[in-house]
Every structure is written in C-alpha cells, then in structure tokens.
Amino acid sequence: MKNLIRSAAISVACMIAFCSLSLVGASASTDLEIKAGEGYAYVSDCDERAKGIVEIPETYGGLPVTAIYPEAFKNCGQITEITVPESITRIHSNAFDSCVALKKVVVSNPSCEIGTAAFVYCSALESVELPSQLKTIPNEAFGHCLALKSIEIPSTVTLIGTEAFRMCTSLTQVDIPASVTAIRLNAFLGCSSVEAYNVASGNTVYSSKNGVLYGPFKSSYDPDEYEPSADKTLIQYPNAAAATSFTAPSDVLVIADSAFRDNATLTSVTLPNGLKSIEAGAFYNCSALINVNVPSTVTKIGSKAFGECDSLKKITIPGSVEALEDVFYASGLEEVIISEGVTKIGTRNFENCASLKSVTIPSSVKSIGAGAFYNCSSLETLSIPASVTSIGSNAFTGCDKLKLTVEKGSAAYTYAVNNGIDCEIKEEKPVEKSVVSVEITTLPSKLGYYYKETLNTSGMKLNVTYSDGSAETVTSGFEASPKTLNKTGVQKITVTYGGCSDSFDVSVSYAWWQWIIRILLLGILWY
C-alpha cells in the first residue's frame, strides 16, 4: 500500500510539474501560455479573461522568451498594462489586436521589432514606449488606437507603413524624424485632431510647411509594390488646423489619397496649374468645402475624390480628365459642367447626388457607366448627345423626375425607350459651316474678250472647302469682277464665294470696228 501511495504521489508531482511547464514559468502570470522552441521560448496565447497588469517572463524552462506570437493577446479585453521584457526581440502581427482596455505598453528591448497591426484596435491605448532602435513602424501598427495622444517616433525609423496610425483620433501632433525615407499610403488617415505634421530638418525626402506634409508618393495598397514617385505630393493636411482656406504650393503635382479627407473646417481650396492628379478620396467628406478648382492640367481624379462633400454645389471638370469613375458619390452638387474632351462618365459617378439638378454633357462623351446617375432624385432634365454609344444598367434608376433630351436613333433614345424613361427628341439643326478656301479647278470656256465686253464665266468650276472639313465643287453662286472689261491687255478676274476668293487672267483687245471708230474720233479731234 505504501508503494502504491508513493507511486501515486510521484505521478501527481510529475503532472503538476508538466502543467507548470506547459502553462508558464514560475514567476509569470498563470494567464499566459508559453511554448518552447529550439533554443528559445515564445508567448503563444493568453486567457481572454486575464485582467489588469500582465508581466511576461524573460525565461521559460531555462530558455529565453524571445517572441510574442501572432494574435497571442488578441481580444484580451481586460488587460490594462503590458511590460515587454528585454528578452523579447519580436512582437508578431496582431499580437495585441483588440485589447480594448490596454492603456500602457513598455517595450524594454531597444532593438525589438514590431509586426503588422500589432496594436490595432487597442482603443484605450494612451502611452507606448517604442524601442529606441526601431527601424519600421509597420502597416496598421497602431490603427484605431483612439486614445493615443502622442507618440515619439525613434530617430532610427526609416519607414512608416500603410495606415500605421489610421484613426488615431486623439493625436494632436506628429513629429517625423530626419531618418524617415518612406511614408506609405494613408499612414495618418483619420487622425482628425492633428494640428501639424512636422518634419525634422535634415530630412532629404519629406518636408512640412505650416503643418502640411509634403514628399514623394505613389498610390498603392500593396506595400510590396511601394515605390515613391518623383513628383512632389501633398500627402496630408492637418485636419485640426484652424484655417478656412488653403492654397497649395505651385510645385505640387499630386494630391494624395485622403489628403484632406474628413476635414470639417476648410471652405475653399485653390489647386495649382500644373497639378496632374487628385487621388482617391482626396477630399472625401470635406463637409464645409464650398469652392475648389480642378486645373486644366489634371488628367486623373480618383474614386470618391469629392464624395460626400455636402457643401460643394458646383464644379467644372476640364477636358484634360478623360474619364470620371465614382468621383462624386453622395456629394451635395447641384450643377456640374463637364468640358469637351471628357470621354467617359463612369460607374456610380454621381450615385446618390440627391441635389443634382444640372449636368452639361459634351459631345466628346462616348459612354455612361452603370449606376452613373443612380438616385439623383432632383435631376429633372438631361441632354445626352448622339456621341454616347453605351449606357450601363441602372444608369438613371431612382431619377424619378428625369426627362431625357435625345437624338432619334441614338443609343440614349433606345435606352430611354427600353427602360421606360420619359424623353423628347432633339430638334435637328442644320450644321453651321463656313467656307475656308476656294480654288478654281476649271477655267471658263472663254478667256479672250473685246474691249467693253461682258465677262462670261460659263464652264468655270470651283473647289470649295468648309470649316467642318468637307469640300464640294460648285459651278454657280459665286461673284466674278470686273463684270465689264474696260481695260485692254491682260486683266485679272477675281472670283468670290462665301467670303473666300481666287483669281484668273483674261486677255482684252479692240475689235476691227473699234479701231476704225478710234481712228475717226482721233481725226475729228485733230481738226
């Protein structure tokens, strides 16, 4: 019996030892799950019921704890503080994702690396001590950290990733060190409380002026394809700035994705001549914006660039912009002038523009995309030129007051008939054209005349060229002068048609009886 009891006691002791090894080291919180690797250990999981301050041990079973694995603390919604020991060299992606009560993080190892979205949705996070030798703030690292008021970016950081600080709505100032050589797309999207973006002197890639961030930029959502453009770009405007108007510098060539997005203060923005591109969402939800110009040098306006701009009532699109695709979604526009040169009104371009009353469509437009005017409930009349050969599905769904003006036989006429849309036929007007040149191709049959004889233009043909590029041959309807040939010798005849003229020569001489009369008259005068 004693042997049996001894065996049972040994078994229980082994089980306890095994459990303590498989869960945590002796000095660590029992909420952690730590696993051994080859020569190292790592934090793999945490009990979602864990509360308060959590300390991560430096060792486990004699092995250094060197990493916090992906999603190890995800959804641990009651943890308030984390101390990451010096042994940790890597915090993997989404390690603290959605730790909504986490307020403070201390990372002790100066060379510790931080993975993608490591602290995303840590909405209570107020303070982070980043590793002093950190090189990269990765994509979405602090996305939706709503309480984060300030952060010191180490002077060793060279790259700030895509949406790294997205929706950090409590940040009031961003200081970018001289070491930063790459800021990826939408790094500060939704940082609505930032009053200024400041770039340290000595930075050769980025700059700031009056709190506005400038630098090279390429719009790409794939970080592997990131490649800065040589064009100077307005990357981010500080949305908490007090100014109501803004004039972009003359050397800016690109307005970046979401550069002014969600701004609630600016009423007027002046963009420079020479600007090439307004990228996606550049002015999205700029609720106070009344006036903005699109220079005639702009060739691209990105998706929802002016979406939900409630106060923007009128805009002119230059002909340099060939295509419009989903640009004005749910904006407050009432009048849009599309200039000659634009060839496409694309998918959902004016969707939910409920105040839109007037749109000028030029003859250069060839297609109107699906849902282009979807739910434009105030649009009553729209003239569609015959140049439009393609209209997508639901292009005018929800336009209950709309009456189209179309040309009979055009694609717009067919679309209106097939979809039960009220329409009227455009009155056909004769094409106004003017004569630009005339050329005599066949001379008159008669080129020799007697003095005082009347000009005869029978047999003459003119080639007439018109302003629309057409040409024709005419044999009448022109004016020729002089009509009476009052001078002997070679005489120039000018032929005029439609305000343009050409000329030819005739020869004029006296008839025999005219010579006799002249001699008799001379004799009488002599005597």
Short mmCIF file of C-alpha atoms in Angstrom, two decimals:
data_model
loop_
_atom_site.label_atom_id
_atom_site.label_comp_id
_atom_site.label_asym_id
_atom_site.label_seq_id
_atom_site.Cartn_x
_atom_site.Cartn_y
_atom_site.Cartn_z
CA MET A 1 0.00 0.00 0.00
CA LYS A 2 2.86 2.40 0.88
CA ASN A 3 4.41 1.70 -2.54
CA LEU A 4 1.07 2.43 -4.17
CA ILE A 5 0.73 5.73 -2.29
CA ARG A 6 4.36 6.63 -3.13
CA SER A 7 3.73 5.91 -6.84
CA ALA A 8 0.57 7.99 -6.84
CA ALA A 9 2.38 10.90 -5.16
CA ILE A 10 5.17 10.76 -7.73
CA SER A 11 2.59 10.71 -10.55
CA VAL A 12 0.77 13.75 -9.14
CA ALA A 13 4.09 15.59 -8.71
CA CYS A 14 5.02 14.86 -12.33
CA MET A 15 1.64 16.05 -13.55
CA ILE A 16 1.99 19.30 -11.58
CA ALA A 17 5.49 19.83 -12.98
CA PHE A 18 4.29 19.11 -16.51
CA CYS A 19 1.35 21.52 -16.18
CA SER A 20 3.59 24.27 -14.83
CA LEU A 21 5.94 23.81 -17.79
CA SER A 22 3.18 23.72 -20.37
CA LEU A 23 1.47 26.84 -18.99
CA VAL A 24 4.01 29.33 -17.66
CA GLY A 25 7.25 29.78 -15.79
CA ALA A 26 7.02 30.03 -12.03
CA SER A 27 7.24 33.84 -11.89
CA ALA A 28 4.77 34.53 -14.70
CA SER A 29 1.03 35.12 -14.78
CA THR A 30 -0.96 31.92 -14.98
CA ASP A 31 -2.97 33.57 -17.75
CA LEU A 32 -0.17 33.04 -20.30
CA GLU A 33 0.60 30.08 -22.45
CA ILE A 34 4.30 29.85 -23.23
CA LYS A 35 5.79 27.26 -25.51
CA ALA A 36 9.33 26.07 -26.09
CA GLY A 37 11.04 26.20 -29.46
CA GLU A 38 14.54 25.17 -30.46
CA GLY A 39 16.70 27.17 -28.09
CA TYR A 40 14.03 29.76 -27.32
CA ALA A 41 10.52 30.14 -25.96
CA TYR A 42 7.58 32.29 -27.06
CA VAL A 43 4.24 33.53 -25.80
CA SER A 44 1.62 31.78 -27.89
CA ASP A 45 -1.65 32.66 -26.14
CA CYS A 46 -3.33 34.40 -23.26
CA ASP A 47 -6.55 33.67 -21.46
CA GLU A 48 -9.12 36.23 -22.62
CA ARG A 49 -10.29 36.52 -19.03
CA ALA A 50 -6.91 37.97 -17.95
CA LYS A 51 -7.17 41.28 -16.10
CA GLY A 52 -5.01 44.22 -15.08
CA ILE A 53 -1.23 44.21 -15.41
CA VAL A 54 0.39 41.29 -17.22
CA GLU A 55 4.10 40.60 -16.89
CA ILE A 56 5.84 38.43 -19.44
CA PRO A 57 8.73 36.38 -18.01
CA GLU A 58 12.21 36.64 -19.54
CA THR A 59 12.78 32.89 -19.32
CA TYR A 60 10.75 29.70 -19.53
CA GLY A 61 12.16 26.35 -18.58
CA GLY A 62 15.66 27.75 -18.82
CA LEU A 63 15.01 29.17 -22.32
CA PRO A 64 14.85 32.88 -23.12
CA VAL A 65 11.36 34.12 -24.08
CA THR A 66 12.14 35.94 -27.34
CA ALA A 67 8.83 36.46 -29.10
CA ILE A 68 5.13 37.22 -28.76
CA TYR A 69 3.42 35.21 -31.48
CA PRO A 70 0.61 36.41 -33.79
CA GLU A 71 -2.68 37.13 -32.01
CA ALA A 72 -1.27 35.92 -28.68
CA PHE A 73 -3.20 38.57 -26.72
CA LYS A 74 -5.99 39.18 -29.26
CA ASN A 75 -9.32 40.07 -27.64
CA CYS A 76 -7.87 40.09 -24.11
CA GLY A 77 -10.22 42.94 -23.35
CA GLN A 78 -9.46 43.41 -19.64
CA ILE A 79 -5.67 43.76 -19.70
CA THR A 80 -4.63 47.33 -18.79
CA GLU A 81 -0.81 47.28 -18.92
CA ILE A 82 1.89 45.16 -20.56
CA THR A 83 5.61 45.16 -19.87
CA VAL A 84 7.52 43.50 -22.68
CA PRO A 85 10.86 42.29 -21.23
CA GLU A 86 14.27 42.87 -22.78
CA SER A 87 14.44 39.24 -23.90
CA ILE A 88 11.66 39.82 -26.47
CA THR A 89 13.08 40.60 -29.91
CA ARG A 90 9.89 40.31 -31.93
CA ILE A 91 6.24 41.25 -31.37
CA HIS A 92 4.42 39.49 -34.20
CA SER A 93 1.41 40.65 -36.23
CA ASN A 94 -1.85 41.35 -34.37
CA ALA A 95 -0.21 40.33 -31.11
CA PHE A 96 -2.36 42.74 -29.04
CA ASP A 97 -5.23 43.12 -31.52
CA SER A 98 -8.43 44.42 -29.83
CA CYS A 99 -7.03 44.68 -26.30
CA VAL A 100 -9.61 47.41 -25.72
CA ALA A 101 -8.66 48.17 -22.07
CA LEU A 102 -4.89 48.28 -22.66
CA LYS A 103 -3.60 51.74 -21.68
CA LYS A 104 0.17 51.39 -21.43
CA VAL A 105 2.83 49.35 -23.21
CA VAL A 106 6.52 49.38 -22.34
CA VAL A 107 8.91 47.66 -24.75
CA SER A 108 12.24 47.17 -22.99
CA ASN A 109 14.45 45.78 -25.78
CA PRO A 110 15.80 48.71 -27.85
CA SER A 111 16.08 46.54 -30.97
CA CYS A 112 12.71 44.75 -30.67
CA GLU A 113 10.76 44.52 -33.94
CA ILE A 114 7.02 45.17 -34.17
CA GLY A 115 4.77 43.25 -36.61
CA THR A 116 1.88 44.36 -38.77
CA ALA A 117 -1.19 45.55 -36.84
CA ALA A 118 0.50 44.61 -33.55
CA PHE A 119 -1.63 47.07 -31.52
CA VAL A 120 -4.59 47.55 -33.87
CA TYR A 121 -7.92 48.34 -32.17
CA CYS A 122 -6.30 48.99 -28.79
CA SER A 123 -8.81 51.78 -28.37
CA ALA A 124 -7.77 52.77 -24.81
CA LEU A 125 -4.03 52.84 -25.50
CA GLU A 126 -2.62 56.15 -24.26
CA SER A 127 1.10 55.53 -23.96
CA VAL A 128 3.67 53.49 -25.90
CA GLU A 129 7.42 53.46 -25.35
CA LEU A 130 8.79 52.29 -28.68
CA PRO A 131 12.18 50.57 -28.96
CA SER A 132 14.88 53.19 -29.35
CA GLN A 133 16.45 51.36 -32.31
CA LEU A 134 13.19 50.61 -34.15
CA LYS A 135 13.52 50.85 -37.94
CA THR A 136 9.96 50.22 -39.15
CA ILE A 137 6.52 51.18 -37.92
CA PRO A 138 4.63 48.57 -39.92
CA ASN A 139 1.25 48.67 -41.64
CA GLU A 140 -1.67 49.30 -39.27
CA ALA A 141 0.65 49.05 -36.24
CA PHE A 142 -1.47 51.49 -34.19
CA GLY A 143 -4.61 51.59 -36.32
CA HIS A 144 -7.73 52.64 -34.38
CA CYS A 145 -5.82 53.45 -31.20
CA LEU A 146 -8.39 56.14 -30.45
CA ALA A 147 -6.91 57.32 -27.13
CA LEU A 148 -3.29 57.67 -28.32
CA LYS A 149 -2.48 61.35 -27.78
CA SER A 150 1.22 61.38 -28.57
CA ILE A 151 3.95 59.10 -29.77
CA GLU A 152 7.68 59.60 -30.06
CA ILE A 153 8.95 58.11 -33.30
CA PRO A 154 12.56 56.99 -32.73
CA SER A 155 15.25 58.69 -34.81
CA THR A 156 16.17 55.30 -36.31
CA VAL A 157 12.82 54.75 -38.07
CA THR A 158 13.09 54.79 -41.85
CA LEU A 159 9.62 53.58 -42.84
CA ILE A 160 6.09 54.38 -41.64
CA GLY A 161 3.73 51.79 -43.08
CA THR A 162 0.33 51.90 -44.74
CA GLU A 163 -2.37 53.08 -42.31
CA ALA A 164 0.15 52.82 -39.46
CA PHE A 165 -1.75 55.40 -37.37
CA ARG A 166 -5.16 55.16 -39.01
CA MET A 167 -7.97 56.61 -36.88
CA CYS A 168 -5.68 57.71 -34.06
CA THR A 169 -8.23 60.43 -33.42
CA SER A 170 -6.57 61.81 -30.27
CA LEU A 171 -3.15 62.50 -31.81
CA THR A 172 -2.57 66.26 -31.85
CA GLN A 173 0.90 66.46 -33.39
CA VAL A 174 3.10 64.19 -35.48
CA ASP A 175 6.87 64.68 -35.49
CA ILE A 176 8.67 62.84 -38.28
CA PRO A 177 12.41 62.39 -37.77
CA ALA A 178 15.06 63.05 -40.41
CA SER A 179 15.66 59.31 -40.76
CA VAL A 180 12.26 58.59 -42.40
CA THR A 181 12.61 57.92 -46.12
CA ALA A 182 9.26 56.24 -46.84
CA ILE A 183 5.73 57.05 -45.69
CA ARG A 184 3.21 54.67 -47.20
CA LEU A 185 -0.37 55.17 -48.22
CA ASN A 186 -2.81 56.68 -45.70
CA ALA A 187 -0.33 56.42 -42.83
CA PHE A 188 -2.28 59.10 -40.91
CA LEU A 189 -5.77 58.53 -42.28
CA GLY A 190 -8.48 59.75 -39.90
CA CYS A 191 -6.11 61.48 -37.47
CA SER A 192 -8.68 64.23 -37.05
CA SER A 193 -7.07 66.04 -34.10
CA VAL A 194 -3.64 66.63 -35.64
CA GLU A 195 -2.86 70.33 -35.76
CA ALA A 196 0.51 69.98 -37.51
CA TYR A 197 2.77 67.46 -39.20
CA ASN A 198 6.37 68.45 -38.51
CA VAL A 199 9.36 67.06 -40.38
CA ALA A 200 12.78 67.36 -38.75
CA SER A 201 15.41 69.44 -40.51
CA GLY A 202 17.86 67.26 -42.35
CA ASN A 203 15.19 65.01 -43.85
CA THR A 204 16.06 64.92 -47.56
CA VAL A 205 12.84 63.18 -48.68
CA TYR A 206 9.94 64.77 -46.79
CA SER A 207 9.13 68.30 -45.72
CA SER A 208 6.44 70.27 -43.93
CA LYS A 209 5.18 73.80 -44.31
CA ASN A 210 2.62 75.36 -42.00
CA GLY A 211 1.91 71.89 -40.67
CA VAL A 212 1.18 70.34 -44.09
CA LEU A 213 3.13 67.20 -45.02
CA TYR A 214 4.79 67.01 -48.47
CA GLY A 215 7.01 64.49 -50.18
CA PRO A 216 7.27 61.78 -52.84
CA PHE A 217 4.37 59.41 -53.11
CA LYS A 218 2.82 56.56 -55.07
CA SER A 219 -0.74 55.41 -54.56
CA SER A 220 -0.57 51.68 -53.91
CA TYR A 221 -2.38 49.49 -51.42
CA ASP A 222 0.19 46.73 -51.88
CA PRO A 223 3.20 47.50 -49.67
CA ASP A 224 5.35 45.14 -51.71
CA GLU A 225 4.84 47.41 -54.72
CA TYR A 226 5.54 50.65 -52.89
CA GLU A 227 7.75 52.93 -54.91
CA PRO A 228 7.89 56.65 -54.23
CA SER A 229 7.12 58.92 -57.14
CA ALA A 230 9.48 61.75 -58.02
CA ASP A 231 6.52 64.13 -58.18
CA LYS A 232 6.03 66.47 -55.26
CA THR A 233 2.87 65.43 -53.46
CA LEU A 234 0.68 67.00 -50.82
CA ILE A 235 0.47 63.92 -48.59
CA GLN A 236 -1.53 65.06 -45.58
CA TYR A 237 -3.27 68.22 -44.48
CA PRO A 238 -3.69 68.66 -40.68
CA ASN A 239 -7.44 68.47 -40.19
CA ALA A 240 -7.40 70.25 -36.82
CA ALA A 241 -5.79 73.35 -38.33
CA ALA A 242 -7.95 76.45 -37.83
CA ALA A 243 -7.68 77.91 -41.36
CA THR A 244 -10.81 78.04 -43.54
CA SER A 245 -8.95 78.43 -46.84
CA PHE A 246 -5.84 76.86 -48.30
CA THR A 247 -3.72 77.45 -51.42
CA ALA A 248 -1.46 74.58 -52.45
CA PRO A 249 2.12 75.46 -53.45
CA SER A 250 2.75 75.92 -57.17
CA ASP A 251 5.14 72.96 -57.40
CA VAL A 252 2.65 70.37 -56.09
CA LEU A 253 1.81 67.83 -58.80
CA VAL A 254 -0.27 65.28 -56.87
CA ILE A 255 -2.91 65.47 -54.14
CA ALA A 256 -2.51 62.13 -52.33
CA ASP A 257 -5.19 59.64 -51.34
CA SER A 258 -7.28 61.03 -48.46
CA ALA A 259 -5.04 64.10 -48.14
CA PHE A 260 -7.94 66.31 -46.95
CA ARG A 261 -10.38 63.53 -46.05
CA ASP A 262 -12.91 64.32 -43.27
CA ASN A 263 -11.80 67.94 -42.98
CA ALA A 264 -14.61 69.93 -41.40
CA THR A 265 -13.05 73.43 -41.47
CA LEU A 266 -11.86 74.29 -44.98
CA THR A 267 -14.39 76.13 -47.14
CA SER A 268 -12.05 76.94 -50.04
CA VAL A 269 -9.09 75.13 -51.60
CA THR A 270 -7.06 76.51 -54.51
CA LEU A 271 -5.09 73.97 -56.52
CA PRO A 272 -2.14 75.00 -58.74
CA ASN A 273 -1.89 74.97 -62.51
CA GLY A 274 0.42 72.08 -63.33
CA LEU A 275 -1.33 69.67 -60.95
CA LYS A 276 -1.50 66.21 -62.54
CA SER A 277 -3.62 64.07 -60.27
CA ILE A 278 -6.21 64.16 -57.49
CA GLU A 279 -6.08 60.69 -55.94
CA ALA A 280 -8.83 58.54 -54.40
CA GLY A 281 -10.75 60.08 -51.51
CA ALA A 282 -8.59 63.21 -51.56
CA PHE A 283 -11.46 65.47 -50.42
CA TYR A 284 -13.86 62.80 -49.22
CA ASN A 285 -16.31 64.06 -46.60
CA CYS A 286 -14.90 67.59 -46.56
CA SER A 287 -18.19 68.77 -45.16
CA ALA A 288 -17.54 72.55 -45.24
CA LEU A 289 -15.89 72.71 -48.68
CA ILE A 290 -17.71 75.18 -50.96
CA ASN A 291 -15.08 76.16 -53.54
CA VAL A 292 -12.41 74.04 -55.22
CA ASN A 293 -10.95 74.33 -58.70
CA VAL A 294 -9.78 71.49 -60.92
CA PRO A 295 -6.92 72.84 -63.08
CA SER A 296 -6.87 72.09 -66.81
CA THR A 297 -3.63 70.13 -66.32
CA VAL A 298 -5.30 67.41 -64.21
CA THR A 299 -5.62 64.10 -66.06
CA LYS A 300 -6.90 61.88 -63.22
CA ILE A 301 -9.48 62.23 -60.46
CA GLY A 302 -9.64 59.15 -58.24
CA SER A 303 -12.56 57.22 -56.80
CA LYS A 304 -14.72 59.24 -54.36
CA ALA A 305 -12.23 62.11 -54.55
CA PHE A 306 -15.14 64.50 -53.86
CA GLY A 307 -17.53 62.00 -52.30
CA GLU A 308 -19.90 63.23 -49.57
CA CYS A 309 -18.79 66.86 -49.90
CA ASP A 310 -22.14 68.19 -48.71
CA SER A 311 -21.42 71.91 -49.19
CA LEU A 312 -19.89 71.63 -52.67
CA LYS A 313 -22.61 72.86 -55.04
CA LYS A 314 -20.86 73.49 -58.36
CA ILE A 315 -17.78 72.16 -60.13
CA THR A 316 -16.27 72.27 -63.62
CA ILE A 317 -14.39 69.24 -64.92
CA PRO A 318 -11.73 70.16 -67.53
CA GLY A 319 -11.40 68.22 -70.78
CA SER A 320 -7.97 67.01 -69.69
CA VAL A 321 -9.74 64.47 -67.44
CA GLU A 322 -10.74 61.77 -69.92
CA ALA A 323 -12.74 59.56 -67.54
CA LEU A 324 -14.80 60.09 -64.38
CA GLU A 325 -15.27 56.97 -62.24
CA ASP A 326 -17.17 57.07 -58.93
CA VAL A 327 -15.84 60.58 -58.20
CA PHE A 328 -18.81 62.44 -56.65
CA TYR A 329 -20.60 59.75 -54.63
CA ALA A 330 -23.33 61.29 -52.42
CA SER A 331 -21.98 64.84 -52.75
CA GLY A 332 -24.10 67.99 -52.41
CA LEU A 333 -23.54 69.04 -56.03
CA GLU A 334 -26.30 70.93 -57.80
CA GLU A 335 -24.51 71.82 -61.04
CA VAL A 336 -21.72 70.07 -62.93
CA ILE A 337 -20.10 71.31 -66.14
CA ILE A 338 -18.18 68.60 -67.98
CA SER A 339 -15.88 70.13 -70.58
CA GLU A 340 -15.25 68.93 -74.11
CA GLY A 341 -12.56 66.25 -74.02
CA VAL A 342 -14.03 64.04 -71.29
CA THR A 343 -14.93 60.70 -72.91
CA LYS A 344 -16.46 58.67 -70.07
CA ILE A 345 -18.90 59.21 -67.21
CA GLY A 346 -18.10 56.02 -65.35
CA THR A 347 -19.76 53.64 -62.93
CA ARG A 348 -21.61 55.23 -59.98
CA ASN A 349 -20.03 58.60 -60.70
CA PHE A 350 -22.96 60.70 -59.40
CA GLU A 351 -24.63 58.00 -57.31
CA ASN A 352 -26.81 59.41 -54.52
CA CYS A 353 -26.17 63.03 -55.52
CA ALA A 354 -29.71 63.86 -54.42
CA SER A 355 -29.38 67.65 -55.02
CA LEU A 356 -28.01 67.41 -58.55
CA LYS A 357 -30.13 69.46 -60.95
CA SER A 358 -27.92 70.32 -63.92
CA VAL A 359 -25.22 68.39 -65.80
CA THR A 360 -23.63 69.52 -69.05
CA ILE A 361 -22.51 66.53 -71.14
CA PRO A 362 -20.26 67.41 -74.12
CA SER A 363 -20.20 65.65 -77.49
CA SER A 364 -16.84 64.05 -76.60
CA VAL A 365 -18.53 61.68 -74.10
CA LYS A 366 -18.88 58.18 -75.54
CA SER A 367 -20.18 56.16 -72.59
CA ILE A 368 -22.20 56.47 -69.39
CA GLY A 369 -21.48 53.70 -66.87
CA ALA A 370 -23.73 51.53 -64.72
CA GLY A 371 -25.44 53.48 -61.94
CA ALA A 372 -23.80 56.71 -63.10
CA PHE A 373 -26.78 58.86 -62.00
CA TYR A 374 -28.31 56.34 -59.60
CA ASN A 375 -30.75 58.01 -57.20
CA CYS A 376 -30.15 61.56 -58.46
CA SER A 377 -33.67 62.37 -57.36
CA SER A 378 -33.57 66.12 -58.14
CA LEU A 379 -32.37 65.68 -61.73
CA GLU A 380 -35.25 66.72 -64.00
CA THR A 381 -33.64 67.24 -67.41
CA LEU A 382 -30.54 65.86 -69.06
CA SER A 383 -29.43 66.24 -72.67
CA ILE A 384 -27.43 63.29 -73.97
CA PRO A 385 -25.54 63.78 -77.24
CA ALA A 386 -25.56 61.21 -80.03
CA SER A 387 -21.85 60.64 -79.37
CA VAL A 388 -22.86 58.46 -76.39
CA THR A 389 -22.96 54.90 -77.75
CA SER A 390 -23.08 52.97 -74.47
CA ILE A 391 -25.21 53.38 -71.31
CA GLY A 392 -24.83 50.92 -68.41
CA SER A 393 -27.51 49.25 -66.33
CA ASN A 394 -29.38 51.33 -63.72
CA ALA A 395 -27.68 54.47 -65.01
CA PHE A 396 -30.80 56.53 -64.16
CA THR A 397 -32.54 54.34 -61.57
CA GLY A 398 -34.12 56.49 -58.88
CA CYS A 399 -34.20 59.59 -61.11
CA ASP A 400 -37.98 59.75 -60.85
CA LYS A 401 -38.34 63.30 -62.21
CA LEU A 402 -35.97 62.84 -65.13
CA LYS A 403 -36.79 63.64 -68.74
CA LEU A 404 -34.02 62.96 -71.25
CA THR A 405 -33.38 65.01 -74.35
CA VAL A 406 -32.00 62.70 -77.03
CA GLU A 407 -31.49 62.41 -80.75
CA LYS A 408 -33.74 59.98 -82.58
CA GLY A 409 -31.99 56.71 -83.34
CA SER A 410 -29.22 57.36 -80.80
CA ALA A 411 -28.17 54.93 -78.06
CA ALA A 412 -29.74 57.27 -75.49
CA TYR A 413 -33.06 57.17 -77.36
CA THR A 414 -33.02 53.37 -77.43
CA TYR A 415 -32.07 53.21 -73.75
CA ALA A 416 -34.90 55.57 -72.78
CA VAL A 417 -37.48 53.59 -74.75
CA ASN A 418 -36.28 50.22 -73.40
CA ASN A 419 -36.22 51.41 -69.79
CA GLY A 420 -39.41 53.45 -69.74
CA ILE A 421 -37.67 56.79 -69.27
CA ASP A 422 -39.52 59.88 -70.45
CA CYS A 423 -37.68 61.58 -73.32
CA GLU A 424 -38.05 64.19 -76.01
CA ILE A 425 -36.41 64.25 -79.41
CA LYS A 426 -33.86 66.96 -80.04
CA GLU A 427 -34.73 69.20 -82.98
CA GLU A 428 -32.24 68.65 -85.74
CA LYS A 429 -30.46 71.85 -86.54
CA PRO A 430 -28.52 72.32 -89.76
CA VAL A 431 -24.82 72.15 -89.18
CA GLU A 432 -23.41 75.63 -89.44
CA LYS A 433 -20.30 75.64 -91.52
CA SER A 434 -18.28 78.34 -93.21
CA VAL A 435 -16.12 78.46 -96.32
CA VAL A 436 -12.43 78.42 -95.50
CA SER A 437 -10.97 78.35 -99.04
CA VAL A 438 -11.88 78.28 -102.75
CA GLU A 439 -9.81 77.16 -105.70
CA ILE A 440 -10.58 77.50 -109.42
CA THR A 441 -10.17 74.00 -110.82
CA THR A 442 -11.64 74.61 -114.31
CA LEU A 443 -11.31 77.95 -116.10
CA PRO A 444 -14.23 79.46 -118.05
CA SER A 445 -14.63 78.45 -121.66
CA LYS A 446 -13.94 81.98 -122.86
CA LEU A 447 -10.70 83.72 -121.88
CA GLY A 448 -10.35 86.24 -124.76
CA TYR A 449 -12.53 89.40 -124.95
CA TYR A 450 -13.04 92.62 -126.86
CA TYR A 451 -12.92 95.93 -125.11
CA LYS A 452 -16.14 96.72 -123.12
CA GLU A 453 -17.37 93.15 -123.50
CA THR A 454 -19.21 91.46 -120.56
CA LEU A 455 -17.42 88.66 -118.71
CA ASN A 456 -18.75 85.14 -119.32
CA THR A 457 -17.98 82.53 -116.62
CA SER A 458 -19.64 79.58 -118.32
CA GLY A 459 -17.76 76.32 -117.76
CA MET A 460 -15.89 77.54 -114.67
CA LYS A 461 -15.67 75.19 -111.65
CA LEU A 462 -14.60 75.95 -108.06
CA ASN A 463 -13.45 73.53 -105.34
CA VAL A 464 -14.84 74.82 -102.02
CA THR A 465 -13.51 73.68 -98.61
CA TYR A 466 -15.64 74.17 -95.47
CA SER A 467 -14.87 74.59 -91.77
CA ASP A 468 -16.11 71.09 -90.94
CA GLY A 469 -13.53 69.58 -93.27
CA SER A 470 -15.94 68.84 -96.10
CA ALA A 471 -15.48 70.03 -99.67
CA GLU A 472 -17.52 70.30 -102.86
CA THR A 473 -17.33 71.51 -106.48
CA VAL A 474 -19.58 74.44 -107.41
CA THR A 475 -20.39 75.91 -110.85
CA SER A 476 -22.63 78.77 -109.75
CA GLY A 477 -23.43 81.04 -106.83
CA PHE A 478 -20.16 82.93 -106.98
CA GLU A 479 -19.37 86.55 -107.86
CA ALA A 480 -16.79 87.49 -110.51
CA SER A 481 -15.41 91.02 -111.02
CA PRO A 482 -14.98 93.13 -113.00
CA LYS A 483 -18.04 92.14 -114.99
CA THR A 484 -17.36 94.63 -117.79
CA LEU A 485 -13.87 94.53 -119.25
CA ASN A 486 -12.85 98.21 -119.55
CA LYS A 487 -9.14 97.71 -119.98
CA THR A 488 -7.14 96.12 -122.79
CA GLY A 489 -4.31 93.72 -122.27
CA VAL A 490 -4.16 91.08 -119.52
CA GLN A 491 -6.87 91.65 -116.93
CA LYS A 492 -7.22 89.83 -113.57
CA ILE A 493 -10.65 88.48 -112.70
CA THR A 494 -11.44 87.87 -109.00
CA VAL A 495 -13.95 85.14 -108.13
CA THR A 496 -15.57 85.25 -104.64
CA TYR A 497 -17.59 82.52 -102.93
CA GLY A 498 -18.63 82.52 -99.25
CA GLY A 499 -16.17 85.28 -98.43
CA CYS A 500 -13.15 83.49 -99.93
CA SER A 501 -11.68 84.21 -103.36
CA ASP A 502 -9.39 83.03 -106.17
CA SER A 503 -8.47 84.68 -109.48
CA PHE A 504 -7.64 84.05 -113.13
CA ASP A 505 -6.49 86.16 -116.12
CA VAL A 506 -8.25 87.06 -119.38
CA SER A 507 -6.92 88.96 -122.40
CA VAL A 508 -8.78 92.04 -123.75
CA SER A 509 -8.27 93.71 -127.17
CA TYR A 510 -10.05 96.07 -129.62
CA ALA A 511 -12.24 94.70 -132.41
CA TRP A 512 -11.60 95.96 -136.03
CA TRP A 513 -14.61 98.23 -135.95
CA GLN A 514 -13.50 99.60 -132.58
CA TRP A 515 -10.17 100.52 -134.21
CA ILE A 516 -11.98 102.41 -137.06
CA ILE A 517 -14.09 104.35 -134.56
CA ARG A 518 -11.00 105.26 -132.54
CA ILE A 519 -9.20 106.49 -135.73
CA LEU A 520 -12.19 108.59 -136.81
CA LEU A 521 -12.52 110.13 -133.38
CA LEU A 522 -8.83 110.95 -133.29
CA GLY A 523 -9.14 112.60 -136.74
CA ILE A 524 -12.08 114.77 -135.69
CA LEU A 525 -10.23 115.84 -132.59
CA TRP A 526 -7.18 116.68 -134.69
CA TYR A 527 -9.15 119.02 -136.97
#
